[in-house]
Backbone as a ProteinNet text record, in pm:
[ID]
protein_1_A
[PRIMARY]
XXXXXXXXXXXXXXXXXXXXXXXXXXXXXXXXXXXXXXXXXXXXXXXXXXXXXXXXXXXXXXXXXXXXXXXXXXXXXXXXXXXXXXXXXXXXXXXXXXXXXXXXXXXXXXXXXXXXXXXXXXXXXXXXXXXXXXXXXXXXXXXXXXXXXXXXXXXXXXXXXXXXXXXXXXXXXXXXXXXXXXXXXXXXXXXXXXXXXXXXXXXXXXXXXXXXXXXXXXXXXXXXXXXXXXXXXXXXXXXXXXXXXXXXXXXXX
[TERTIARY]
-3042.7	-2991.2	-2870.9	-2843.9	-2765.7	-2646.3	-2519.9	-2386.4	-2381.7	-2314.5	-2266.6	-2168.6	-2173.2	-2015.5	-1932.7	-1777.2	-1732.4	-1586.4	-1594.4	-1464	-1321.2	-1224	-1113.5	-1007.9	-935	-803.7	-716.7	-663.4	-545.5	-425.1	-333.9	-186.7	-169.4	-25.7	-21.9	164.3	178	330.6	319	449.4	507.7	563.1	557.9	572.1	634.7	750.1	853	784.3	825.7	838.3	915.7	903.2	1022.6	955.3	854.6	786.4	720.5	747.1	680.2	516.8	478.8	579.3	616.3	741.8	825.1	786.2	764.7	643.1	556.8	458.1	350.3	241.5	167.2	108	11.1	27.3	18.3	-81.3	-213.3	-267.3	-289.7	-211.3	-217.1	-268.6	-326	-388.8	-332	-280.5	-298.2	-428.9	-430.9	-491.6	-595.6	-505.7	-596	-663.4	-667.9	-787.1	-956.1	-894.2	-1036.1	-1089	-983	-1039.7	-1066.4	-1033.8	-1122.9	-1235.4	-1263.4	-1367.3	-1493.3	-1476.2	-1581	-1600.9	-1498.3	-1478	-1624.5	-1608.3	-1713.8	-1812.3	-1816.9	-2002.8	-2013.1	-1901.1	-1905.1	-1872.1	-1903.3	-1841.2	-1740.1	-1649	-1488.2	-1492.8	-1473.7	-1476	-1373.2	-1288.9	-1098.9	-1137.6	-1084.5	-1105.3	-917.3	-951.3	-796.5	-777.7	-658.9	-640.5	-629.8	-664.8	-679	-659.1	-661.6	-643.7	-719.5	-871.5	-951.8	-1048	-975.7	-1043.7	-1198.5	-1243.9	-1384	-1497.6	-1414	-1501.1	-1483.4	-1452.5	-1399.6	-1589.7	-1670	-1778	-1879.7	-1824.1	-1914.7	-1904.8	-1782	-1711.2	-1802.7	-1776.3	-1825.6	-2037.8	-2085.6	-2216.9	-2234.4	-2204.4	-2198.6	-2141.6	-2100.7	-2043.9	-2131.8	-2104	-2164.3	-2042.3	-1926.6	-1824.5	-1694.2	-1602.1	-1432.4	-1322.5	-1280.2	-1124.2	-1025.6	-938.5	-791.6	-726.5	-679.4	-497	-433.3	-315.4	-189	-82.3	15.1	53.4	206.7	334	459.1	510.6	406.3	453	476	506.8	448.1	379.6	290.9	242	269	325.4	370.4	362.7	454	433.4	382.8	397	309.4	171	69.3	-12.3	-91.5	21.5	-17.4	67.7	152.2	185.9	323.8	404.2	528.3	676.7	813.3	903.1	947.2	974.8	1038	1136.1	1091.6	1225.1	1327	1474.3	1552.7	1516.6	1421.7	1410	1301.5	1189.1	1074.3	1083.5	994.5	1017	908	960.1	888.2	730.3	667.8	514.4	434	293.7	265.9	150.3	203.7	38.7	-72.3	-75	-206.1	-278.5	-219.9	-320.2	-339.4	-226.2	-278.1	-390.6	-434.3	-478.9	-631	-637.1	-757.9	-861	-717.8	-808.1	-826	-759.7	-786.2	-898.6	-957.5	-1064.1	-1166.6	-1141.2	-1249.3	-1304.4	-1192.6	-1222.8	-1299.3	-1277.6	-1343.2	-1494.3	-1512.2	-1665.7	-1724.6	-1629.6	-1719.2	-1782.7	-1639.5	-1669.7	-1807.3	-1855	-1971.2	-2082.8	-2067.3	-2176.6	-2200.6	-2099.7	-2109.8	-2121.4	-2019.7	-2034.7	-1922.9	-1923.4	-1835.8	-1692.6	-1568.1	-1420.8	-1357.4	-1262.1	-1187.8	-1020.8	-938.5	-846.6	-729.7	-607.9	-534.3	-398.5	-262.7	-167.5	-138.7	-98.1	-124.4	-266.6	-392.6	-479	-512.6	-490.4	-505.2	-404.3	-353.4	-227.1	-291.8	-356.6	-483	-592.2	-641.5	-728.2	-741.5	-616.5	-580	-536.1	-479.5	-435.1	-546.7	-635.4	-808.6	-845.7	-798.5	-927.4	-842.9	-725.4	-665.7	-526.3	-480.3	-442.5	-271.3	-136	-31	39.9	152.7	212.9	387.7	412.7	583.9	650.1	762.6	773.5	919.6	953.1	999.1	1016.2	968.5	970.3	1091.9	1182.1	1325.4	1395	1350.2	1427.8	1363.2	1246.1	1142.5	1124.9	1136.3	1127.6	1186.8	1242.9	1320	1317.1	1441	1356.6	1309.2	1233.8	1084	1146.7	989.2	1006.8	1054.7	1047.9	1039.8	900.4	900.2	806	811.2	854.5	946	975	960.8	922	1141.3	1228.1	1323.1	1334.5	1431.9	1436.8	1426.6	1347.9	1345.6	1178.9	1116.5	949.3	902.6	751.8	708.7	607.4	635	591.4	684	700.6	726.3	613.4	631.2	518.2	458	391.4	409.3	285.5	252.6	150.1	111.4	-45.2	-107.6	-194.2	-171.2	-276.8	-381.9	-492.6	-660.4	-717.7	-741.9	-788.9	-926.2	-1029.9	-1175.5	-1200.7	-1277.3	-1366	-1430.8	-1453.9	-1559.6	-1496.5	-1332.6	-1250.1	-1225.5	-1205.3	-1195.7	-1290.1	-1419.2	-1564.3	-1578.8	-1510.9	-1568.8	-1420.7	-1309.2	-1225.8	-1268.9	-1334.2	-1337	-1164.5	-1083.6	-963.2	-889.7	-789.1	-727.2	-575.7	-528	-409.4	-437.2	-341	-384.3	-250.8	-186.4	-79.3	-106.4	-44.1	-65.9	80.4	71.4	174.7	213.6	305.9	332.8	463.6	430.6	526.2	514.5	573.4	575.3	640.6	712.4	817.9	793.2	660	563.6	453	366.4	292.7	229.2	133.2	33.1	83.4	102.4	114.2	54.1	-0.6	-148	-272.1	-337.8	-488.6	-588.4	-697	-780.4	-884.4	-924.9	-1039.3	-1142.9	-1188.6	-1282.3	-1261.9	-1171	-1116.2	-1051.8	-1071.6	-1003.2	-892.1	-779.3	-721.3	-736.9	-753.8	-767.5	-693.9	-563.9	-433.8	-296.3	-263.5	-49.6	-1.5	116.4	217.6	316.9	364.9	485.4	544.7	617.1	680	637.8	492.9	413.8	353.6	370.7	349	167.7	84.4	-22.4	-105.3	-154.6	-209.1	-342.9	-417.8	-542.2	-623.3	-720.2	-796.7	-963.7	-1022	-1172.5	-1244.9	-1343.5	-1456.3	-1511.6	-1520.6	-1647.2	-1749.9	-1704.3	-1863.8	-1945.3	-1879.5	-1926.1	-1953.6	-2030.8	-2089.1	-1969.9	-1884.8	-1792.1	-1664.8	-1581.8	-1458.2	-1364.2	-1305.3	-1179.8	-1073.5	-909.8	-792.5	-744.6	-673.1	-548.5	-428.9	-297.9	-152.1	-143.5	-212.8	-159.5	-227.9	-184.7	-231.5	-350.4	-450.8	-535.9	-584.5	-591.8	-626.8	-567.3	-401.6	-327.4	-361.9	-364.8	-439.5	-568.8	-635.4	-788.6	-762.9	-668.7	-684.8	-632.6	-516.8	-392.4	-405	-450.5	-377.7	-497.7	-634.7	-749.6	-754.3	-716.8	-751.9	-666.4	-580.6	-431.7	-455.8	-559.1	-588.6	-704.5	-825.2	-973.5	-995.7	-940.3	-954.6	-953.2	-870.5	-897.6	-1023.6	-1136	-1223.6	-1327	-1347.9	-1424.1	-1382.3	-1265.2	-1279.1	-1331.6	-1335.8	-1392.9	-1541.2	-1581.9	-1695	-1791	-1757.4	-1811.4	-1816.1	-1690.7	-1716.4	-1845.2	-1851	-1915.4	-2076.4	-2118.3	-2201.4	-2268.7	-2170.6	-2198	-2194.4	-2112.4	-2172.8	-2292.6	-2337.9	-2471.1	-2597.1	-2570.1	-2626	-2659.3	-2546.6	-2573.9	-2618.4	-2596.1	-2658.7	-2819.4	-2843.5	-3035.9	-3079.5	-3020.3	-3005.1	-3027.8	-2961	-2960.6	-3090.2	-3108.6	-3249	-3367.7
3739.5	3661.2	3731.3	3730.4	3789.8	3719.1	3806.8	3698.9	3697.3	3572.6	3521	3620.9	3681.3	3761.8	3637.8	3718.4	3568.9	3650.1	3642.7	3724.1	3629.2	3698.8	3658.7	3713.3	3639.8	3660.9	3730.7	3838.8	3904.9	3870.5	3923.1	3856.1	4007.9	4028.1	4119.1	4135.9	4209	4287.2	4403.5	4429.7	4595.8	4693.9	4845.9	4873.7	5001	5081.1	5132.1	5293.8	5371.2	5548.5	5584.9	5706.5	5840.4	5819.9	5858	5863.7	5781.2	5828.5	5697.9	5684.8	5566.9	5419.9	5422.7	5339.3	5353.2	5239.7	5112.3	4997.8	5006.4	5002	4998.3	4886.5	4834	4712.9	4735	4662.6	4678.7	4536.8	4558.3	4450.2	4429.3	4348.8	4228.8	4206.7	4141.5	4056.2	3996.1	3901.6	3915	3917.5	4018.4	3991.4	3898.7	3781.3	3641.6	3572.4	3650.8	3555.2	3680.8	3768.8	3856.6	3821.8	3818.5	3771.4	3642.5	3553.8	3415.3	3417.3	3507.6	3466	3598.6	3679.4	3736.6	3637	3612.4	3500.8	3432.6	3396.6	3233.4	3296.6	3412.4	3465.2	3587.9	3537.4	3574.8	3736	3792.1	3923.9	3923.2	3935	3932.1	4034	4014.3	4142.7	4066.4	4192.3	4167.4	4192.8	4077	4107.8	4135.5	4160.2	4254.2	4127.5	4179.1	4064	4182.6	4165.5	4274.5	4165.6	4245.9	4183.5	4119.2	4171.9	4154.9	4078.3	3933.1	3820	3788.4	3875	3896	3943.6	3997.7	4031.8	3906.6	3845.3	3743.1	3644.5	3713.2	3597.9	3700.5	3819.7	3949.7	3961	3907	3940	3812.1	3711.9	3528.3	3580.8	3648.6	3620	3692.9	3806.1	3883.8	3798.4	3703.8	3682.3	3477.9	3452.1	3355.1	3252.4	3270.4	3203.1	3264.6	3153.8	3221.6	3139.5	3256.7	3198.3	3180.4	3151.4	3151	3148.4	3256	3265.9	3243.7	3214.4	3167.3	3289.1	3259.3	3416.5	3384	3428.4	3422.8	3423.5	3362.6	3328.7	3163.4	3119.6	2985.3	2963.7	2889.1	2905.5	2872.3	2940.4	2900	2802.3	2696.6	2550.9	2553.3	2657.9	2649.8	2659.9	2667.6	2652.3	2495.8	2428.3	2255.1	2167.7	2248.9	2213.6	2098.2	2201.8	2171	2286.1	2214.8	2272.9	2356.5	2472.6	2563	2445.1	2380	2411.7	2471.2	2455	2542.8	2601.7	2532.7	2579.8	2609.8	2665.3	2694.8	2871.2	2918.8	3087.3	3150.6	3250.2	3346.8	3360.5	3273.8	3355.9	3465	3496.2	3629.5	3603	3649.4	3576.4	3701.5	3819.1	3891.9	3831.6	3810.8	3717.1	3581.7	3480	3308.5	3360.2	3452.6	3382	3445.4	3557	3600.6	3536	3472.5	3380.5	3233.4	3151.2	3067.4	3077.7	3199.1	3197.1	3206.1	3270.7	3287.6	3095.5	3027.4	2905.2	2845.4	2848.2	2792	2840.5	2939.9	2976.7	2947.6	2961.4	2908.9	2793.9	2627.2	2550.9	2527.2	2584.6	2561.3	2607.9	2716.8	2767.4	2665.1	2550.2	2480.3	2598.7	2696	2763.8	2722.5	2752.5	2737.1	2789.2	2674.6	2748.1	2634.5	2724.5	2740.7	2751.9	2656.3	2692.3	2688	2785.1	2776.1	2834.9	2693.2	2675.9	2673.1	2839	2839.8	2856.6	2871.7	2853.8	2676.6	2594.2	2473.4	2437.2	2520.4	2462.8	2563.9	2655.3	2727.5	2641	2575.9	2487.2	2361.1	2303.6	2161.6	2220.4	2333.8	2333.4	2426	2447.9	2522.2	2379.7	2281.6	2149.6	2081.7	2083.6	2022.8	1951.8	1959.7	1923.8	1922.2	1888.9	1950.2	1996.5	2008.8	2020.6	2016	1933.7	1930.4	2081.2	2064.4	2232.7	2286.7	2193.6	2219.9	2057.1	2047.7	1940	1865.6	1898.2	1870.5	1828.4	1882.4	1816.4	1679.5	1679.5	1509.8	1441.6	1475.8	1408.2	1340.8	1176.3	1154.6	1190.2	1220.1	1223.8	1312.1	1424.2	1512.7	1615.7	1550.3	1685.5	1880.9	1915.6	2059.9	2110.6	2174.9	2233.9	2372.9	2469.9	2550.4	2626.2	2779	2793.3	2818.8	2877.5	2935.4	3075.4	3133.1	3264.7	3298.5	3251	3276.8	3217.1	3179.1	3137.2	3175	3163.5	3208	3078.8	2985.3	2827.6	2729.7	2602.9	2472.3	2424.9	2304.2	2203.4	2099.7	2039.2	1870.8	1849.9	1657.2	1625.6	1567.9	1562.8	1527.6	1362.1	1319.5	1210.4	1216	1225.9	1262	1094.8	1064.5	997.6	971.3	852.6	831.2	943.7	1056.5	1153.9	1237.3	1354.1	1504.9	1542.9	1577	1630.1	1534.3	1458	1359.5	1325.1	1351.6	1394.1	1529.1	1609.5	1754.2	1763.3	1702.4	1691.7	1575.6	1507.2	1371	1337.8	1355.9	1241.4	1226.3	1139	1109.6	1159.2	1211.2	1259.4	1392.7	1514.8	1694.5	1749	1809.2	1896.5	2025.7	2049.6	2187.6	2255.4	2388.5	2455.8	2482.2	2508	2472	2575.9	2641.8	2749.4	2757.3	2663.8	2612.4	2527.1	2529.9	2445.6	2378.6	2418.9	2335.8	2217.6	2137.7	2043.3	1994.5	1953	1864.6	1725.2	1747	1632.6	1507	1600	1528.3	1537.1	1483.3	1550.9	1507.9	1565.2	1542.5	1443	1355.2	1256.3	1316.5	1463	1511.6	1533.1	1501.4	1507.1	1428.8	1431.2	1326	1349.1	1296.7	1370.4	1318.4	1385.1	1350.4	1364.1	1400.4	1419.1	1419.5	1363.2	1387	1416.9	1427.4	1410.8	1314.3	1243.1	1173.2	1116.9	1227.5	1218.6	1202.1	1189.4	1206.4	1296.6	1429.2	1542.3	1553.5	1585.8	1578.3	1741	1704.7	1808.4	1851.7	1764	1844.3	1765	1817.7	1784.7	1826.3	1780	1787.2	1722.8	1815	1806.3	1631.9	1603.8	1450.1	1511.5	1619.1	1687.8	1785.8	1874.1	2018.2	1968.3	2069.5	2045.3	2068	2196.7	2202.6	2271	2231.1	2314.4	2207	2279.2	2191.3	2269.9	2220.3	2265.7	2228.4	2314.4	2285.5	2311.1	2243.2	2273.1	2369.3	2395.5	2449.3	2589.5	2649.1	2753.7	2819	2727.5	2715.7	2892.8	2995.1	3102.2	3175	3134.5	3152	3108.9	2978.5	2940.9	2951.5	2983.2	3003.2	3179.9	3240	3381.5	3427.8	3311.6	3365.3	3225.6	3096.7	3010	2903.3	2935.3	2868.7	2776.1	2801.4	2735.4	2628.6	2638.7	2496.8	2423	2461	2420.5	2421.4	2348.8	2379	2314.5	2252	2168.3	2300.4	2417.9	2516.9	2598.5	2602.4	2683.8	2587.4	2463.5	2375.2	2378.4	2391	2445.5	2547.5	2663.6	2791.8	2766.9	2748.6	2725.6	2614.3	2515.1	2411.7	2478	2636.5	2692.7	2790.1	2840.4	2974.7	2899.3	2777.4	2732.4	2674.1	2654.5	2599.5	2724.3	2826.2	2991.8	3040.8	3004.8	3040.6	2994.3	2831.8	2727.8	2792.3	2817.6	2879	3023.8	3108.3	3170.5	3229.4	3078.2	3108.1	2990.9	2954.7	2902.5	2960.3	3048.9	3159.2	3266.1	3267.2	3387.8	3355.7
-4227.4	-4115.2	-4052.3	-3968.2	-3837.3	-3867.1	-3865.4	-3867.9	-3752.7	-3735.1	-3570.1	-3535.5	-3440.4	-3348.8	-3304.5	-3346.4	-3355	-3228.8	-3148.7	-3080.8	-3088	-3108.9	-3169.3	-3033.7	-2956	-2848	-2960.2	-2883.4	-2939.4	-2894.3	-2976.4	-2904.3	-2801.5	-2734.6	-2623.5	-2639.1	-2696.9	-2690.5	-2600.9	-2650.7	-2599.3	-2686.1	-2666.5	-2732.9	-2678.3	-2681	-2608.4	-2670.8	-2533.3	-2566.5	-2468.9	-2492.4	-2422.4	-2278.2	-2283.5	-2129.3	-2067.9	-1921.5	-1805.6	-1825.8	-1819.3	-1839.7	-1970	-1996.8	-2136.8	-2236.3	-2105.9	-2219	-2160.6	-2226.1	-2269.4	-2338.7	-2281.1	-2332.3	-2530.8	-2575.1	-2756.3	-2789.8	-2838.4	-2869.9	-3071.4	-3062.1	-3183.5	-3264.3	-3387.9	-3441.5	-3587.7	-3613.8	-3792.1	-3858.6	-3950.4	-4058.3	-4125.3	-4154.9	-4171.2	-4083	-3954.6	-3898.9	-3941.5	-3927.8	-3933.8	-4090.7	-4223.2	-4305.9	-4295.1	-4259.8	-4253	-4196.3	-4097	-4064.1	-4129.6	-4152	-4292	-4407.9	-4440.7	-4534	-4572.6	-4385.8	-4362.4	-4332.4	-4352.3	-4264.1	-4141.9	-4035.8	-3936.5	-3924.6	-3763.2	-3766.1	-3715.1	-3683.8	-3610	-3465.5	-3409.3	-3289.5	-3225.1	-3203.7	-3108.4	-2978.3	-2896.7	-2778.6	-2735.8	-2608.7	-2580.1	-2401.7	-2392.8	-2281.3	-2139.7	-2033.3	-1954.7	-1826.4	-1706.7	-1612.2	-1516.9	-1562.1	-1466.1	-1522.5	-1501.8	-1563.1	-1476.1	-1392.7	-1395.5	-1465.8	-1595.8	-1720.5	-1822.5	-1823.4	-1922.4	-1944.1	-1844.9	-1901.6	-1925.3	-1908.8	-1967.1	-2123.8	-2140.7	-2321.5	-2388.9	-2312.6	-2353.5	-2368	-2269.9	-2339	-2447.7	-2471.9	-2574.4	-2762.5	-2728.9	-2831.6	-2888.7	-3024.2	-3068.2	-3090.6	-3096.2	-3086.3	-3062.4	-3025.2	-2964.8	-3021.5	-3099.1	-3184.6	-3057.3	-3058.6	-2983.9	-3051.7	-3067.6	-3148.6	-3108.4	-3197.9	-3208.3	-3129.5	-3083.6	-3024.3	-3020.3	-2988.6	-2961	-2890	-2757.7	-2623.2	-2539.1	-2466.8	-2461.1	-2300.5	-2301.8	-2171.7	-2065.4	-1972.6	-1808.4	-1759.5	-1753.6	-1725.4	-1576.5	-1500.8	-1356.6	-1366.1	-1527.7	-1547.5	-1528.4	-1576.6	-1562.7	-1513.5	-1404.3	-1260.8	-1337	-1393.5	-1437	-1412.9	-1404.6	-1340.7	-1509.6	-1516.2	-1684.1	-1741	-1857	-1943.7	-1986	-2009.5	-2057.1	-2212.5	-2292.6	-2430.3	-2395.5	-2231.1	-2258.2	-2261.2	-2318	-2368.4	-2281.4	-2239.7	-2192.5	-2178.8	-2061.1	-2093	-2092.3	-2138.8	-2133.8	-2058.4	-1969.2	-1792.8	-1861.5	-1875.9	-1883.6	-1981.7	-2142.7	-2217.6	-2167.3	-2145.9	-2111.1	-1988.5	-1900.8	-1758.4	-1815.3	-1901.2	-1926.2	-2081.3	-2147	-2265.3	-2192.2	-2074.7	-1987.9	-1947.7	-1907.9	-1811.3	-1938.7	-2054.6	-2176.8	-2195.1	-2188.9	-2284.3	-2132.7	-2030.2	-1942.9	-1983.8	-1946.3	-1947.6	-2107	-2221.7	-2299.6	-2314.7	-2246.1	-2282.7	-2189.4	-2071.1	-1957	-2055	-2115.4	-2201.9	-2357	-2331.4	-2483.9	-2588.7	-2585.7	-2687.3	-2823.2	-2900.1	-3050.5	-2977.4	-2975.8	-3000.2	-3088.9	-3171.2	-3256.4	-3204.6	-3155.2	-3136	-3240.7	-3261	-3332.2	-3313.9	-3316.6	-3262.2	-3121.8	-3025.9	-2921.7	-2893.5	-2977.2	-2896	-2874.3	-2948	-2915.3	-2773.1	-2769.4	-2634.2	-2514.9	-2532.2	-2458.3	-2413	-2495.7	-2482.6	-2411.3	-2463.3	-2370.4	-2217.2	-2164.6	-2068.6	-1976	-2056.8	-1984.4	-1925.8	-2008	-1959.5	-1892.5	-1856.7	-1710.8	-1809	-1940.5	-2015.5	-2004	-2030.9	-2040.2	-2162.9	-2165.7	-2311.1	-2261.4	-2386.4	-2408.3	-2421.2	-2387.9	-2369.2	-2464	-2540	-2664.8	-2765.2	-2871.5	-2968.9	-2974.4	-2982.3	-3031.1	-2916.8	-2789.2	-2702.7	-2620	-2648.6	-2624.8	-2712.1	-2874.4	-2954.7	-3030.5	-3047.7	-3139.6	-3286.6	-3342.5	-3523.8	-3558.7	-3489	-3486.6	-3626.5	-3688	-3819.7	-3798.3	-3880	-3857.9	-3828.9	-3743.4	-3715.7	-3685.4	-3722.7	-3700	-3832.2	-3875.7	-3989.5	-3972.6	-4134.8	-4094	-4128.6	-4151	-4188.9	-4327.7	-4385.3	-4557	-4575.5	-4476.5	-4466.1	-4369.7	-4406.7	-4316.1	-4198.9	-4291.1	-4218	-4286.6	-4179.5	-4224.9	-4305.5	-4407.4	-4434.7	-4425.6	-4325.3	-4343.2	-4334.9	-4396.2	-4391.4	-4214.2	-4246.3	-4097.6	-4104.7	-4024.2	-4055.5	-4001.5	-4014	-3956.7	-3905.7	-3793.5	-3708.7	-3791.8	-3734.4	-3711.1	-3620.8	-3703.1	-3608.6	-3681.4	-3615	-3679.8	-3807.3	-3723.7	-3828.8	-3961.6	-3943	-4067.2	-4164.2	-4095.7	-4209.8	-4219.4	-4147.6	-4249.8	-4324	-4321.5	-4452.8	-4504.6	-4513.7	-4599.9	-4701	-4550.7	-4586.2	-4467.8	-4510.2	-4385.8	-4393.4	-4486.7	-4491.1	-4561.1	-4529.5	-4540.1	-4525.6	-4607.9	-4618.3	-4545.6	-4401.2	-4368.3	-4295.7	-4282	-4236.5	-4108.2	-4025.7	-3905.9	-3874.3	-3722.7	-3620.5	-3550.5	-3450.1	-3312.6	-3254.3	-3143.8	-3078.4	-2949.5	-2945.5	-2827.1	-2914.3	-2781.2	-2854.8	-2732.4	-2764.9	-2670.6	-2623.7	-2458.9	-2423.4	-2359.9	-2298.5	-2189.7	-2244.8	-2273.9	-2319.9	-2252.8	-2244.1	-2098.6	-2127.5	-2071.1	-2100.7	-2200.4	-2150.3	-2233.6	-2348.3	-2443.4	-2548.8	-2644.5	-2772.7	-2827.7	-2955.8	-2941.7	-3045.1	-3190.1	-3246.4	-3421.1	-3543.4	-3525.6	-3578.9	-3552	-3594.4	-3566.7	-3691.9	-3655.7	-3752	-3775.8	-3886.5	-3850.1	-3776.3	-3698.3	-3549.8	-3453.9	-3421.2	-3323.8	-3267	-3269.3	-3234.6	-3273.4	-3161.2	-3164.6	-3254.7	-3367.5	-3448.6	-3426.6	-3369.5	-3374.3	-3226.4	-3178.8	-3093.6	-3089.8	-2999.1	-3021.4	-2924.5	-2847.1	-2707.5	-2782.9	-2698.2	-2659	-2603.1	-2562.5	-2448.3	-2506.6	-2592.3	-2635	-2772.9	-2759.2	-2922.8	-3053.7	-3037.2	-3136.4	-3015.7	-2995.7	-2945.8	-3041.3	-3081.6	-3200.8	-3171.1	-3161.7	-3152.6	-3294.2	-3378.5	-3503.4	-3421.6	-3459.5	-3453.1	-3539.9	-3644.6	-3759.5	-3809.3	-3900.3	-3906.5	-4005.5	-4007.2	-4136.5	-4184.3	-4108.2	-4156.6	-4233.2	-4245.1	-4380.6	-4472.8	-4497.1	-4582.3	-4628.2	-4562.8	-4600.9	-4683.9	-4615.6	-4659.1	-4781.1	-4790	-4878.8	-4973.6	-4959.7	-5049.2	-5015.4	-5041	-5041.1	-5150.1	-5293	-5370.3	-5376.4	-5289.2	-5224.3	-5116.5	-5071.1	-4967.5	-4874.3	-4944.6	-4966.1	-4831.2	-4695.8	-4613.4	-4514.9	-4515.6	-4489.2	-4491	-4581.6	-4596.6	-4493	-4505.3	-4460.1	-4305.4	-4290	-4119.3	-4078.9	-4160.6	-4080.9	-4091.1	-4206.5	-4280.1	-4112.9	-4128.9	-4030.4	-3843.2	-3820	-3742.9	-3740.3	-3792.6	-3847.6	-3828.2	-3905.9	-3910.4	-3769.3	-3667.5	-3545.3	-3459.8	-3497.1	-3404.1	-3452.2	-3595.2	-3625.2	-3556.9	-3533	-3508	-3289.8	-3226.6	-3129	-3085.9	-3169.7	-3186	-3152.4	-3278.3	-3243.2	-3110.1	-3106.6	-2937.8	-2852	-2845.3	-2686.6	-2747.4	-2831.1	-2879	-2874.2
[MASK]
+++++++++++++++++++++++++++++++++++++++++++++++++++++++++++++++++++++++++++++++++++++++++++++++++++++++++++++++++++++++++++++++++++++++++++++++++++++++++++++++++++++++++++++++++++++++++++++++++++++++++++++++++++++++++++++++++++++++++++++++++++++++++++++

C-alpha cells in the first residue's frame, strides 16, 4: 500500500552573508513533525513558501494531505481586517499568504489538514476567522501559555467538547503543551470549536463541512516524537490523520 504524501508548510527566516543580498530567505522545519508523521505511515514532503501563490494548487494536487506548522511569526491582522496590536509581532507575508492560499484550495478539494499552533490560527483566518492578538492583554487571569527560558513549553490541561476530537481521545480532559501568545477569536460558522483551556483561550477546532480539517493550540508532534508513552492522545491524532490522507488518497485514484 502507498503511503499518503503528506506536505508539511515550512517556517521562513533569514539568514545573513557578506554578499549582496546579505539576507537571504532560509526554510525551516522541526524535526518532530517529519517524525510524526513516518511515525503514522505517511511520507513527509516540505513544502517551501514562495511568492507565487499561483502554484499553491499545483503543490495541493500532488499531495494526500497538509500539515500547517507552527512558526514564530504572528499573522497580519490586515489579514482579518484588524488595526496591529502593540504586543502584536512581526508578520511573515511570503509564508502566511502562500500557506493561506494552500488551506483554501485544500479545504475546496475536502482534502486532509492538520493544523498546528500557528497553523490552527492559519486555518481559522483561511475561513474568514479572527484571532486575539496577544493573550494577556484580553484575557483576565489567562494561564501561561508561553513556554520560559529554562523550557521548552508551558503545561496545561484542555477540556475536550462533544465532538470528533473527543472520540478519537475518548476523554474529556488531556494534559498538553503550549507556545503562543496569540489565540482564536472569531471562528467561522463552518467550524466548531472543541477545546479550551481554563481561561478560555480556544484549543482546538474542526470543519462541519470537510471531512477532516482539525486545528490543535498545542503542539502534539513533540509529544508524539519525544514523549509518546506520556502522552498516547498524541499518537491518536496523527494516527486518525494519516488514516484520513490514506482514506483520500484512494479517492482521487
Amino acid at each position: 500500500m502507498l503511503k499518503p504524501k503528506i506536505g508539511i508548510s515550512c517556517d521562513l527566516g533569514k539568514r545573513d552573508f557578506p554578499d549582496i543580498p546579505k539576507k537571504r530567505d532560509r526554510h525551516t522545519l522541526m524535526d518532530a513533525y517529519i517524525i510524526s508523521i513516518i511515525k503514522s505511515g505517511g511520507l513527509p514532503l516540505l513544502l517551501p513558501s514562495i511568492t507565487e501563490i499561483n502554484l499553491s494548487g499545483d503543490y495541493i494536487q500532488g499531495l494526500d494531505g497538509l500539515l500547517v506548522s507552527g512558526g514564530g511569526h504572528d499573522i497580519d491582522p490586515l489579514s482579518y481586517n484588524e488595526d496591529r496590536h502593540a504586543k502584536c509581532a512581526p508578520p511573515n507575508l511570503k509564508r502566511e499568504n502562500f500557506e493561506i492560499s494552500l488551506i483554501k484550495k485544500g479545504i475546496k478539494l475536502d482534502m486532509p489538514i492538520l493544523g498546528i499552533c500557528g497553523g490552527m490560527q492559519a486555518i481559522n483566518v483561511a475561513a474568514g476567522g479572527t484571532l486575539f492578538q496577544d493573550i494577556p492583554s484580553f484575557f483576565e487571569n489567562s494561564i501561561r501559555h508561553q513556554s520560559d527560558e529554562e523550557s521548552t513549553y508551558s503545561f496545561h490541561n484542555i477540556e475536550i467538547k462533544s465532538s470528533k476530537l473527543q472520540e478519537l481521545f475518548g476523554s474529556s480532559i488531556e494534559l498538553v503543551n503550549s507556545s503562543h501568545h496569540q489565540s482564536l477569536k472569531k471562528v467561522p460558522e463552518s467550524f466548531h470549536v472543541n477545546a479550551f483551556s481554563i481561561d478560555g483561550v480556544i484549543e482546538g477546532i474542526e470543519s462541519k463541512e470537510n471531512s477532516y480539517v482539525l486545528g490543535v493550540q498545542w503542539h502534539p508532534e513533540s509529544l508524539f516524537a519525544y514523549m509518546e508513552e506520556d502522552f498516547p492522545h498524541s499518537k491518536k491524532l496523527f494516527s486518525s490523520f494519516i488514516e484520513s490522507s490514506c482514506l483520500y488518497a484512494e479517492l482521487k485514484r
